[in-house]
């Protein structure tokens, strides 16, 4: 596997540090709202990375943090008049439900920041011991970037621009205005009752600190990979490196990977432009998690991705082609054991693996997949295929799907039903319970007109896309 390392600005061959298991840290959501599809682009890129590592026979330990204390979560909880824990619980639950809809594999650990305050305090103490932290007159603790000669190595900062004594207390800021950043924020009235004791007074941890502390707790002081969206590279990841390496004196992470932005209809996603979508918004518009996943994996992760409804339409057509091929091979194979793959398929298998191992080149892997689909279809149509060969092709497709996660081998009948369709199904169930057969038939016709088929069984209605 060769991946682009943002630290060295080049593609590098990767091996796990311990020879067996990749340890991966992925920055997770701030749970103050439903995640939007720009967020999911990053989580899907990380899912593909995880799957490619496993595809190559390695083990993986992935950690994704949940930021459940920061300016935005505190503001939201106060506005709603509930505790921070109560406020974030709803969005944590929604986040996991959304991951499932997009067929994103679960990480091994999802640590929440508020459960790791002691680890964060310990880390600040080490930075004090090493002369890299100081307390300011506002009750906060800052990291002294001028004292760490390697500060700026990931984002390639111009250290001449560092202004002596400059401090930034907010979590996000520009490269041009960099300075000492907050490790611990002294309590102020905006924080309400969200507060912890520390050796430096009451307050709460800075955002950057949580990732360094939790990454080292679960993955060790030096580990294999750390990823995130390109927006996270500075200041967040730069500060993570400073905190970890400043405390331990050891290299924090071997390979840094970042995915590019997502645009919607060619523009930056924003509420004012009307192109801001959560996953729920798109599912309510009638798209499935599978179709959305297909669009989000289809571009190369280091290229900006333009998300459009036309792309979702195209995804529906492409997935239908894959489904037809799987159905045809399944019928042809008739449950036979897999034999040897036809020789014409080996190039597709090789090309698929070479593509995913070349910096997660999913467009290249998709080209190999569709070449296989085209050749399989013609072999099935001409009848020039042994049943055991058809079964072997199905196995190969299952192998590809370990990485892609979009091919259905047994149609999932109840997943990804849009809310509008679910309302009709529920109304029809009520009509049937009331023995109102004409209403039941009318609702069935409505579902059919919307592209869904309905079959009544003793377990209730079975509904699927027609
Ligand atoms: Zn992070």
GROMACS .gro file of C-alpha atoms and ligand atoms in nm:
model
  467
    1UNK     CA    1   0.000   0.000   0.000
    2UNK     CA    2   0.127   0.345  -0.097
    3UNK     CA    3  -0.046   0.644   0.061
    4UNK     CA    4   0.011   1.017   0.034
    5UNK     CA    5   0.161   1.145   0.358
    6UNK     CA    6   0.064   1.510   0.414
    7UNK     CA    7   0.364   1.552   0.643
    8UNK     CA    8   0.620   1.475   0.370
    9UNK     CA    9   0.401   1.581   0.077
   10UNK     CA   10   0.467   1.253  -0.104
   11UNK     CA   11   0.333   0.902  -0.157
   12UNK     CA   12   0.500   0.648   0.068
   13UNK     CA   13   0.486   0.275   0.115
   14UNK     CA   14   0.319   0.198   0.448
   15UNK     CA   15   0.376  -0.091   0.688
   16UNK     CA   16   0.235  -0.119   1.039
   17UNK     CA   17   0.485  -0.017   1.307
   18UNK     CA   18   0.434  -0.350   1.485
   19UNK     CA   19   0.423  -0.547   1.157
   20UNK     CA   20   0.066  -0.664   1.210
   21UNK     CA   21  -0.187  -0.400   1.309
   22UNK     CA   22  -0.240  -0.043   1.189
   23UNK     CA   23  -0.332   0.199   1.464
   24UNK     CA   24  -0.544   0.481   1.323
   25UNK     CA   25  -0.683   0.797   1.480
   26UNK     CA   26  -0.966   0.976   1.300
   27UNK     CA   27  -1.101   1.312   1.420
   28UNK     CA   28  -1.472   1.270   1.486
   29UNK     CA   29  -1.781   1.489   1.505
   30UNK     CA   30  -1.861   1.779   1.733
   31UNK     CA   31  -2.200   1.661   1.852
   32UNK     CA   32  -2.402   1.985   1.853
   33UNK     CA   33  -2.605   1.916   1.539
   34UNK     CA   34  -2.673   1.650   1.273
   35UNK     CA   35  -2.363   1.583   1.063
   36UNK     CA   36  -2.377   1.715   0.704
   37UNK     CA   37  -2.259   1.541   0.391
   38UNK     CA   38  -1.931   1.737   0.391
   39UNK     CA   39  -1.854   1.576   0.728
   40UNK     CA   40  -1.951   1.237   0.587
   41UNK     CA   41  -1.710   1.274   0.299
   42UNK     CA   42  -1.427   1.259   0.555
   43UNK     CA   43  -1.580   0.967   0.748
   44UNK     CA   44  -1.632   0.773   0.423
   45UNK     CA   45  -1.272   0.836   0.313
   46UNK     CA   46  -1.162   0.696   0.650
   47UNK     CA   47  -1.395   0.399   0.607
   48UNK     CA   48  -1.235   0.323   0.270
   49UNK     CA   49  -0.889   0.352   0.426
   50UNK     CA   50  -0.991   0.113   0.703
   51UNK     CA   51  -1.140  -0.135   0.456
   52UNK     CA   52  -0.833  -0.124   0.227
   53UNK     CA   53  -0.607  -0.198   0.523
   54UNK     CA   54  -0.821  -0.503   0.609
   55UNK     CA   55  -0.843  -0.601   0.239
   56UNK     CA   56  -0.463  -0.632   0.250
   57UNK     CA   57  -0.483  -0.872   0.542
   58UNK     CA   58  -0.380  -0.636   0.822
   59UNK     CA   59  -0.555  -0.576   1.149
   60UNK     CA   60  -0.672  -0.233   1.250
   61UNK     CA   61  -0.748  -0.040   1.566
   62UNK     CA   62  -0.936   0.277   1.482
   63UNK     CA   63  -1.027   0.549   1.731
   64UNK     CA   64  -1.279   0.823   1.653
   65UNK     CA   65  -1.338   1.087   1.918
   66UNK     CA   66  -1.668   1.253   1.999
   67UNK     CA   67  -1.624   1.621   2.082
   68UNK     CA   68  -1.896   1.670   2.340
   69UNK     CA   69  -1.761   1.986   2.502
   70UNK     CA   70  -1.668   2.304   2.312
   71UNK     CA   71  -1.815   2.650   2.241
   72UNK     CA   72  -2.089   2.512   2.014
   73UNK     CA   73  -2.211   2.227   2.235
   74UNK     CA   74  -2.218   2.452   2.543
   75UNK     CA   75  -2.409   2.723   2.355
   76UNK     CA   76  -2.662   2.466   2.227
   77UNK     CA   77  -2.722   2.313   2.570
   78UNK     CA   78  -2.776   2.654   2.732
   79UNK     CA   79  -3.013   2.766   2.453
   80UNK     CA   80  -3.219   2.450   2.500
   81UNK     CA   81  -3.208   2.468   2.879
   82UNK     CA   82  -3.074   2.113   2.923
   83UNK     CA   83  -2.751   1.967   3.058
   84UNK     CA   84  -2.455   1.928   2.822
   85UNK     CA   85  -2.481   1.548   2.845
   86UNK     CA   86  -2.851   1.550   2.760
   87UNK     CA   87  -2.796   1.791   2.471
   88UNK     CA   88  -2.516   1.590   2.307
   89UNK     CA   89  -2.679   1.246   2.363
   90UNK     CA   90  -2.936   1.307   2.088
   91UNK     CA   91  -2.670   1.396   1.831
   92UNK     CA   92  -2.440   1.110   1.929
   93UNK     CA   93  -2.726   0.867   1.872
   94UNK     CA   94  -2.811   1.031   1.537
   95UNK     CA   95  -2.447   1.015   1.432
   96UNK     CA   96  -2.428   0.638   1.484
   97UNK     CA   97  -2.758   0.588   1.300
   98UNK     CA   98  -2.621   0.790   1.006
   99UNK     CA   99  -2.297   0.587   0.996
  100UNK     CA  100  -2.508   0.274   0.966
  101UNK     CA  101  -2.713   0.416   0.678
  102UNK     CA  102  -2.390   0.486   0.490
  103UNK     CA  103  -2.256   0.137   0.562
  104UNK     CA  104  -1.954   0.285   0.743
  105UNK     CA  105  -1.780   0.021   0.954
  106UNK     CA  106  -1.762   0.084   1.327
  107UNK     CA  107  -1.436   0.204   1.477
  108UNK     CA  108  -1.299   0.005   1.771
  109UNK     CA  109  -1.327   0.303   2.010
  110UNK     CA  110  -1.544   0.615   2.021
  111UNK     CA  111  -1.413   0.802   2.327
  112UNK     CA  112  -1.602   1.111   2.438
  113UNK     CA  113  -1.399   1.413   2.551
  114UNK     CA  114  -1.592   1.461   2.876
  115UNK     CA  115  -1.496   1.107   2.986
  116UNK     CA  116  -1.122   1.185   2.958
  117UNK     CA  117  -1.066   1.508   3.152
  118UNK     CA  118  -0.806   1.349   3.389
  119UNK     CA  119  -0.595   1.232   3.091
  120UNK     CA  120  -0.608   1.584   2.948
  121UNK     CA  121  -0.501   1.741   3.278
  122UNK     CA  122  -0.207   1.496   3.296
  123UNK     CA  123  -0.099   1.596   2.947
  124UNK     CA  124  -0.105   1.967   3.036
  125UNK     CA  125   0.102   1.888   3.346
  126UNK     CA  126   0.369   1.721   3.129
  127UNK     CA  127   0.381   2.027   2.906
  128UNK     CA  128   0.428   2.246   3.215
  129UNK     CA  129   0.708   2.013   3.333
  130UNK     CA  130   0.876   2.050   2.992
  131UNK     CA  131   0.850   2.430   3.000
  132UNK     CA  132   0.604   2.447   2.709
  133UNK     CA  133   0.291   2.566   2.892
  134UNK     CA  134   0.213   2.877   3.095
  135UNK     CA  135  -0.084   3.022   3.278
  136UNK     CA  136  -0.213   3.360   3.164
  137UNK     CA  137  -0.384   3.633   3.364
  138UNK     CA  138  -0.729   3.530   3.228
  139UNK     CA  139  -0.706   3.194   3.412
  140UNK     CA  140  -0.635   2.996   3.095
  141UNK     CA  141  -0.332   2.782   3.015
  142UNK     CA  142  -0.151   2.830   2.683
  143UNK     CA  143   0.099   2.633   2.476
  144UNK     CA  144   0.410   2.834   2.401
  145UNK     CA  145   0.467   2.767   2.030
  146UNK     CA  146   0.789   2.971   2.017
  147UNK     CA  147   0.953   2.721   2.252
  148UNK     CA  148   0.894   2.418   2.026
  149UNK     CA  149   1.131   2.448   1.731
  150UNK     CA  150   0.940   2.194   1.521
  151UNK     CA  151   0.604   2.375   1.553
  152UNK     CA  152   0.460   2.427   1.205
  153UNK     CA  153   0.614   2.121   1.037
  154UNK     CA  154   0.285   1.973   0.916
  155UNK     CA  155   0.128   2.295   0.786
  156UNK     CA  156   0.468   2.432   0.671
  157UNK     CA  157   0.429   2.751   0.871
  158UNK     CA  158   0.656   3.045   0.821
  159UNK     CA  159   0.797   3.078   1.171
  160UNK     CA  160   0.916   3.433   1.099
  161UNK     CA  161   0.549   3.535   1.106
  162UNK     CA  162   0.507   3.428   1.466
  163UNK     CA  163   0.450   3.742   1.672
  164UNK     CA  164   0.600   3.722   2.018
  165UNK     CA  165   0.333   3.708   2.286
  166UNK     CA  166   0.041   3.659   2.042
  167UNK     CA  167  -0.232   3.434   2.174
  168UNK     CA  168  -0.539   3.275   2.021
  169UNK     CA  169  -0.812   3.155   2.251
  170UNK     CA  170  -1.062   3.031   1.990
  171UNK     CA  171  -1.043   2.677   1.851
  172UNK     CA  172  -1.021   2.765   1.483
  173UNK     CA  173  -0.804   3.034   1.326
  174UNK     CA  174  -0.598   3.120   1.018
  175UNK     CA  175  -0.234   3.033   0.954
  176UNK     CA  176  -0.152   3.403   0.929
  177UNK     CA  177  -0.263   3.477   1.283
  178UNK     CA  178  -0.104   3.187   1.461
  179UNK     CA  179   0.029   3.220   1.812
  180UNK     CA  180   0.009   3.046   2.147
  181UNK     CA  181  -0.308   2.837   2.171
  182UNK     CA  182  -0.528   2.745   2.468
  183UNK     CA  183  -0.478   2.407   2.638
  184UNK     CA  184  -0.716   2.486   2.924
  185UNK     CA  185  -0.978   2.759   2.912
  186UNK     CA  186  -1.049   2.935   3.239
  187UNK     CA  187  -1.422   2.940   3.322
  188UNK     CA  188  -1.626   3.238   3.210
  189UNK     CA  189  -1.998   3.310   3.228
  190UNK     CA  190  -2.061   3.173   2.875
  191UNK     CA  191  -1.970   2.825   3.003
  192UNK     CA  192  -2.262   2.811   3.249
  193UNK     CA  193  -2.228   2.502   3.468
  194UNK     CA  194  -1.987   2.324   3.233
  195UNK     CA  195  -1.671   2.327   3.442
  196UNK     CA  196  -1.402   2.101   3.587
  197UNK     CA  197  -1.138   2.155   3.855
  198UNK     CA  198  -0.772   2.153   3.755
  199UNK     CA  199  -0.438   2.248   3.920
  200UNK     CA  200  -0.468   2.580   3.729
  201UNK     CA  201  -0.820   2.662   3.839
  202UNK     CA  202  -1.170   2.582   3.718
  203UNK     CA  203  -1.235   2.561   3.346
  204UNK     CA  204  -1.249   2.321   3.053
  205UNK     CA  205  -1.004   2.165   2.806
  206UNK     CA  206  -0.921   2.316   2.466
  207UNK     CA  207  -1.044   2.126   2.162
  208UNK     CA  208  -0.698   2.036   2.027
  209UNK     CA  209  -0.594   1.884   2.357
  210UNK     CA  210  -0.865   1.617   2.364
  211UNK     CA  211  -0.741   1.446   2.047
  212UNK     CA  212  -0.377   1.427   2.164
  213UNK     CA  213  -0.479   1.290   2.503
  214UNK     CA  214  -0.727   1.032   2.375
  215UNK     CA  215  -0.513   0.924   2.078
  216UNK     CA  216  -0.219   0.844   2.310
  217UNK     CA  217  -0.445   0.672   2.563
  218UNK     CA  218  -0.587   0.427   2.308
  219UNK     CA  219  -0.306   0.401   2.053
  220UNK     CA  220   0.018   0.473   2.241
  221UNK     CA  221   0.260   0.767   2.225
  222UNK     CA  222   0.365   0.684   1.866
  223UNK     CA  223   0.122   0.527   1.620
  224UNK     CA  224   0.068   0.461   1.249
  225UNK     CA  225  -0.188   0.696   1.102
  226UNK     CA  226  -0.395   1.004   1.169
  227UNK     CA  227  -0.655   1.140   0.929
  228UNK     CA  228  -0.914   1.415   0.891
  229UNK     CA  229  -1.051   1.673   0.652
  230UNK     CA  230  -0.801   1.918   0.503
  231UNK     CA  231  -0.953   2.191   0.724
  232UNK     CA  232  -0.819   2.004   1.026
  233UNK     CA  233  -0.456   2.021   0.915
  234UNK     CA  234  -0.413   2.368   1.062
  235UNK     CA  235  -0.442   2.454   1.340
  236UNK     CA  236  -0.594   2.134   1.481
  237UNK     CA  237  -0.347   1.867   1.369
  238UNK     CA  238  -0.046   2.095   1.401
  239UNK     CA  239  -0.147   2.159   1.762
  240UNK     CA  240  -0.207   1.789   1.827
  241UNK     CA  241   0.150   1.718   1.717
  242UNK     CA  242   0.288   2.000   1.934
  243UNK     CA  243   0.104   1.876   2.244
  244UNK     CA  244   0.194   1.510   2.199
  245UNK     CA  245   0.557   1.552   2.092
  246UNK     CA  246   0.608   1.836   2.338
  247UNK     CA  247   0.502   1.602   2.618
  248UNK     CA  248   0.670   1.276   2.512
  249UNK     CA  249   0.964   1.381   2.293
  250UNK     CA  250   0.867   1.094   2.060
  251UNK     CA  251   0.729   1.112   1.705
  252UNK     CA  252   0.348   1.122   1.738
  253UNK     CA  253   0.224   0.987   1.404
  254UNK     CA  254   0.394   0.822   1.106
  255UNK     CA  255   0.144   0.896   0.827
  256UNK     CA  256  -0.095   1.193   0.807
  257UNK     CA  257  -0.376   1.174   0.550
  258UNK     CA  258  -0.629   1.446   0.465
  259UNK     CA  259  -0.929   1.448   0.234
  260UNK     CA  260  -1.025   1.748   0.021
  261UNK     CA  261  -1.341   1.958   0.047
  262UNK     CA  262  -1.688   1.871  -0.068
  263UNK     CA  263  -1.885   2.121  -0.273
  264UNK     CA  264  -2.255   2.100  -0.352
  265UNK     CA  265  -2.363   2.206  -0.702
  266UNK     CA  266  -2.021   2.359  -0.756
  267UNK     CA  267  -2.032   2.586  -0.451
  268UNK     CA  268  -1.921   2.576  -0.093
  269UNK     CA  269  -2.203   2.428   0.112
  270UNK     CA  270  -2.387   2.696   0.311
  271UNK     CA  271  -2.730   2.743   0.459
  272UNK     CA  272  -2.776   3.077   0.283
  273UNK     CA  273  -2.716   2.922  -0.062
  274UNK     CA  274  -2.976   2.652   0.008
  275UNK     CA  275  -2.720   2.378  -0.068
  276UNK     CA  276  -2.657   2.264   0.288
  277UNK     CA  277  -2.766   1.903   0.341
  278UNK     CA  278  -2.754   1.664   0.630
  279UNK     CA  279  -2.778   1.294   0.549
  280UNK     CA  280  -3.136   1.301   0.676
  281UNK     CA  281  -3.229   1.578   0.431
  282UNK     CA  282  -3.116   1.366   0.136
  283UNK     CA  283  -3.285   1.050   0.259
  284UNK     CA  284  -3.609   1.245   0.303
  285UNK     CA  285  -3.575   1.358  -0.060
  286UNK     CA  286  -3.586   0.992  -0.165
  287UNK     CA  287  -3.217   0.899  -0.198
  288UNK     CA  288  -3.084   0.590  -0.024
  289UNK     CA  289  -2.778   0.571   0.200
  290UNK     CA  290  -2.629   0.335  -0.057
  291UNK     CA  291  -2.669   0.590  -0.341
  292UNK     CA  292  -2.522   0.868  -0.127
  293UNK     CA  293  -2.229   0.645  -0.028
  294UNK     CA  294  -2.169   0.565  -0.393
  295UNK     CA  295  -2.137   0.935  -0.480
  296UNK     CA  296  -1.915   1.008  -0.179
  297UNK     CA  297  -1.667   0.729  -0.261
  298UNK     CA  298  -1.662   0.791  -0.636
  299UNK     CA  299  -1.406   1.073  -0.647
  300UNK     CA  300  -1.045   1.052  -0.535
  301UNK     CA  301  -1.020   1.162  -0.173
  302UNK     CA  302  -0.752   1.424  -0.240
  303UNK     CA  303  -0.960   1.593  -0.511
  304UNK     CA  304  -1.246   1.829  -0.426
  305UNK     CA  305  -1.575   1.645  -0.480
  306UNK     CA  306  -1.871   1.818  -0.641
  307UNK     CA  307  -2.188   1.665  -0.498
  308UNK     CA  308  -2.493   1.708  -0.726
  309UNK     CA  309  -2.836   1.554  -0.773
  310UNK     CA  310  -2.725   1.452  -1.122
  311UNK     CA  311  -2.447   1.249  -0.956
  312UNK     CA  312  -2.708   1.079  -0.735
  313UNK     CA  313  -2.915   0.997  -1.046
  314UNK     CA  314  -2.606   0.851  -1.212
  315UNK     CA  315  -2.530   0.650  -0.897
  316UNK     CA  316  -2.879   0.497  -0.910
  317UNK     CA  317  -2.820   0.387  -1.269
  318UNK     CA  318  -2.471   0.250  -1.196
  319UNK     CA  319  -2.594   0.055  -0.893
  320UNK     CA  320  -2.878  -0.091  -1.099
  321UNK     CA  321  -2.619  -0.219  -1.351
  322UNK     CA  322  -2.423  -0.382  -1.069
  323UNK     CA  323  -2.743  -0.533  -0.922
  324UNK     CA  324  -2.841  -0.679  -1.260
  325UNK     CA  325  -2.500  -0.839  -1.296
  326UNK     CA  326  -2.513  -0.985  -0.944
  327UNK     CA  327  -2.867  -1.117  -1.005
  328UNK     CA  328  -2.765  -1.274  -1.337
  329UNK     CA  329  -2.455  -1.439  -1.187
  330UNK     CA  330  -2.655  -1.561  -0.887
  331UNK     CA  331  -2.917  -1.722  -1.112
  332UNK     CA  332  -2.648  -1.872  -1.332
  333UNK     CA  333  -2.440  -2.010  -1.045
  334UNK     CA  334  -2.744  -2.178  -0.881
  335UNK     CA  335  -2.565  -2.202  -0.550
  336UNK     CA  336  -2.266  -2.393  -0.692
  337UNK     CA  337  -1.932  -2.386  -0.508
  338UNK     CA  338  -1.685  -2.134  -0.645
  339UNK     CA  339  -1.435  -2.282  -0.887
  340UNK     CA  340  -1.149  -2.116  -1.069
  341UNK     CA  341  -1.213  -1.766  -1.196
  342UNK     CA  342  -1.223  -1.726  -1.576
  343UNK     CA  343  -0.884  -1.602  -1.699
  344UNK     CA  344  -1.032  -1.279  -1.840
  345UNK     CA  345  -1.130  -1.174  -1.483
  346UNK     CA  346  -0.779  -1.190  -1.336
  347UNK     CA  347  -0.675  -0.858  -1.494
  348UNK     CA  348  -0.978  -0.689  -1.332
  349UNK     CA  349  -0.891  -0.842  -0.994
  350UNK     CA  350  -0.529  -0.725  -1.027
  351UNK     CA  351  -0.629  -0.378  -1.146
  352UNK     CA  352  -0.874  -0.338  -0.860
  353UNK     CA  353  -0.613  -0.423  -0.598
  354UNK     CA  354  -0.344  -0.210  -0.762
  355UNK     CA  355  -0.584   0.087  -0.771
  356UNK     CA  356  -0.696   0.074  -0.408
  357UNK     CA  357  -0.336   0.024  -0.294
  358UNK     CA  358  -0.225   0.326  -0.495
  359UNK     CA  359  -0.337   0.597  -0.251
  360UNK     CA  360  -0.699   0.472  -0.239
  361UNK     CA  361  -0.769   0.524  -0.609
  362UNK     CA  362  -1.139   0.437  -0.600
  363UNK     CA  363  -1.211   0.578  -0.950
  364UNK     CA  364  -0.954   0.328  -1.082
  365UNK     CA  365  -1.108   0.047  -0.875
  366UNK     CA  366  -1.455   0.134  -1.009
  367UNK     CA  367  -1.322   0.112  -1.366
  368UNK     CA  368  -1.199  -0.242  -1.291
  369UNK     CA  369  -1.537  -0.328  -1.136
  370UNK     CA  370  -1.735  -0.209  -1.438
  371UNK     CA  371  -1.503  -0.387  -1.678
  372UNK     CA  372  -1.576  -0.704  -1.482
  373UNK     CA  373  -1.952  -0.633  -1.492
  374UNK     CA  374  -1.942  -0.584  -1.872
  375UNK     CA  375  -1.743  -0.903  -1.933
  376UNK     CA  376  -1.956  -1.107  -1.690
  377UNK     CA  377  -2.275  -0.993  -1.862
  378UNK     CA  378  -2.150  -1.099  -2.201
  379UNK     CA  379  -2.025  -1.435  -2.068
  380UNK     CA  380  -2.364  -1.500  -1.903
  381UNK     CA  381  -2.553  -1.398  -2.218
  382UNK     CA  382  -2.344  -1.618  -2.445
  383UNK     CA  383  -2.364  -1.910  -2.202
  384UNK     CA  384  -1.985  -1.951  -2.221
  385UNK     CA  385  -1.942  -1.982  -1.848
  386UNK     CA  386  -1.927  -2.278  -1.610
  387UNK     CA  387  -2.154  -2.253  -1.305
  388UNK     CA  388  -1.846  -2.278  -1.082
  389UNK     CA  389  -1.694  -1.985  -1.274
  390UNK     CA  390  -2.007  -1.778  -1.217
  391UNK     CA  391  -1.979  -1.860  -0.846
  392UNK     CA  392  -1.611  -1.755  -0.853
  393UNK     CA  393  -1.707  -1.421  -1.009
  394UNK     CA  394  -1.958  -1.364  -0.730
  395UNK     CA  395  -1.680  -1.431  -0.479
  396UNK     CA  396  -1.461  -1.177  -0.658
  397UNK     CA  397  -1.739  -0.918  -0.640
  398UNK     CA  398  -1.775  -0.989  -0.268
  399UNK     CA  399  -1.401  -0.936  -0.237
  400UNK     CA  400  -1.428  -0.598  -0.414
  401UNK     CA  401  -1.718  -0.507  -0.188
  402UNK     CA  402  -1.503  -0.550   0.124
  403UNK     CA  403  -1.357  -0.218   0.011
  404UNK     CA  404  -1.651  -0.050  -0.164
  405UNK     CA  405  -1.943  -0.143   0.062
  406UNK     CA  406  -2.210  -0.069  -0.202
  407UNK     CA  407  -2.282  -0.406  -0.367
  408UNK     CA  408  -2.590  -0.595  -0.249
  409UNK     CA  409  -2.579  -0.973  -0.265
  410UNK     CA  410  -2.907  -1.028  -0.084
  411UNK     CA  411  -3.130  -0.729  -0.129
  412UNK     CA  412  -3.197  -0.560   0.200
  413UNK     CA  413  -3.569  -0.512   0.188
  414UNK     CA  414  -3.637  -0.268   0.463
  415UNK     CA  415  -3.330  -0.046   0.472
  416UNK     CA  416  -3.312   0.309   0.345
  417UNK     CA  417  -3.685   0.364   0.304
  418UNK     CA  418  -3.742   0.739   0.272
  419UNK     CA  419  -3.971   0.902   0.529
  420UNK     CA  420  -4.234   0.984   0.264
  421UNK     CA  421  -4.258   0.617   0.161
  422UNK     CA  422  -4.260   0.500   0.523
  423UNK     CA  423  -4.559   0.728   0.592
  424UNK     CA  424  -4.755   0.561   0.310
  425UNK     CA  425  -4.658   0.214   0.436
  426UNK     CA  426  -4.771   0.304   0.789
  427UNK     CA  427  -5.097   0.452   0.660
  428UNK     CA  428  -5.158   0.135   0.460
  429UNK     CA  429  -5.092  -0.082   0.766
  430UNK     CA  430  -5.354   0.120   0.954
  431UNK     CA  431  -5.602   0.089   0.665
  432UNK     CA  432  -5.552  -0.289   0.657
  433UNK     CA  433  -5.593  -0.319   1.033
  434UNK     CA  434  -5.922  -0.133   0.993
  435UNK     CA  435  -6.015  -0.363   0.700
  436UNK     CA  436  -6.045  -0.055   0.478
  437UNK     CA  437  -5.947  -0.243   0.161
  438UNK     CA  438  -6.018   0.034  -0.087
  439UNK     CA  439  -5.785   0.271   0.102
  440UNK     CA  440  -5.525  -0.008   0.124
  441UNK     CA  441  -5.542  -0.057  -0.255
  442UNK     CA  442  -5.526   0.317  -0.318
  443UNK     CA  443  -5.210   0.345  -0.105
  444UNK     CA  444  -5.056   0.046  -0.281
  445UNK     CA  445  -5.114   0.220  -0.618
  446UNK     CA  446  -4.955   0.534  -0.482
  447UNK     CA  447  -4.646   0.338  -0.370
  448UNK     CA  448  -4.620   0.169  -0.711
  449UNK     CA  449  -4.645   0.507  -0.883
  450UNK     CA  450  -4.349   0.623  -0.672
  451UNK     CA  451  -4.139   0.326  -0.784
  452UNK     CA  452  -4.193   0.084  -0.495
  453UNK     CA  453  -4.342  -0.263  -0.493
  454UNK     CA  454  -4.558  -0.400  -0.211
  455UNK     CA  455  -4.623  -0.762  -0.123
  456UNK     CA  456  -4.845  -0.865   0.168
  457UNK     CA  457  -4.724  -1.155   0.378
  458UNK     CA  458  -4.824  -1.302   0.712
  459UNK     CA  459  -4.548  -1.088   0.871
  460UNK     CA  460  -4.692  -0.769   0.723
  461UNK     CA  461  -4.601  -0.567   0.416
  462UNK     CA  462  -4.278  -0.635   0.227
  463UNK     CA  463  -4.175  -0.321   0.046
  464UNK     CA  464  -3.884  -0.268  -0.189
  465UNK     CA  465  -3.777  -0.048  -0.474
  466UNK     CA  466  -3.939  -0.182  -0.789
  467LIG    ZN1  467  -0.894   1.580   1.632
   0.00000   0.00000   0.00000
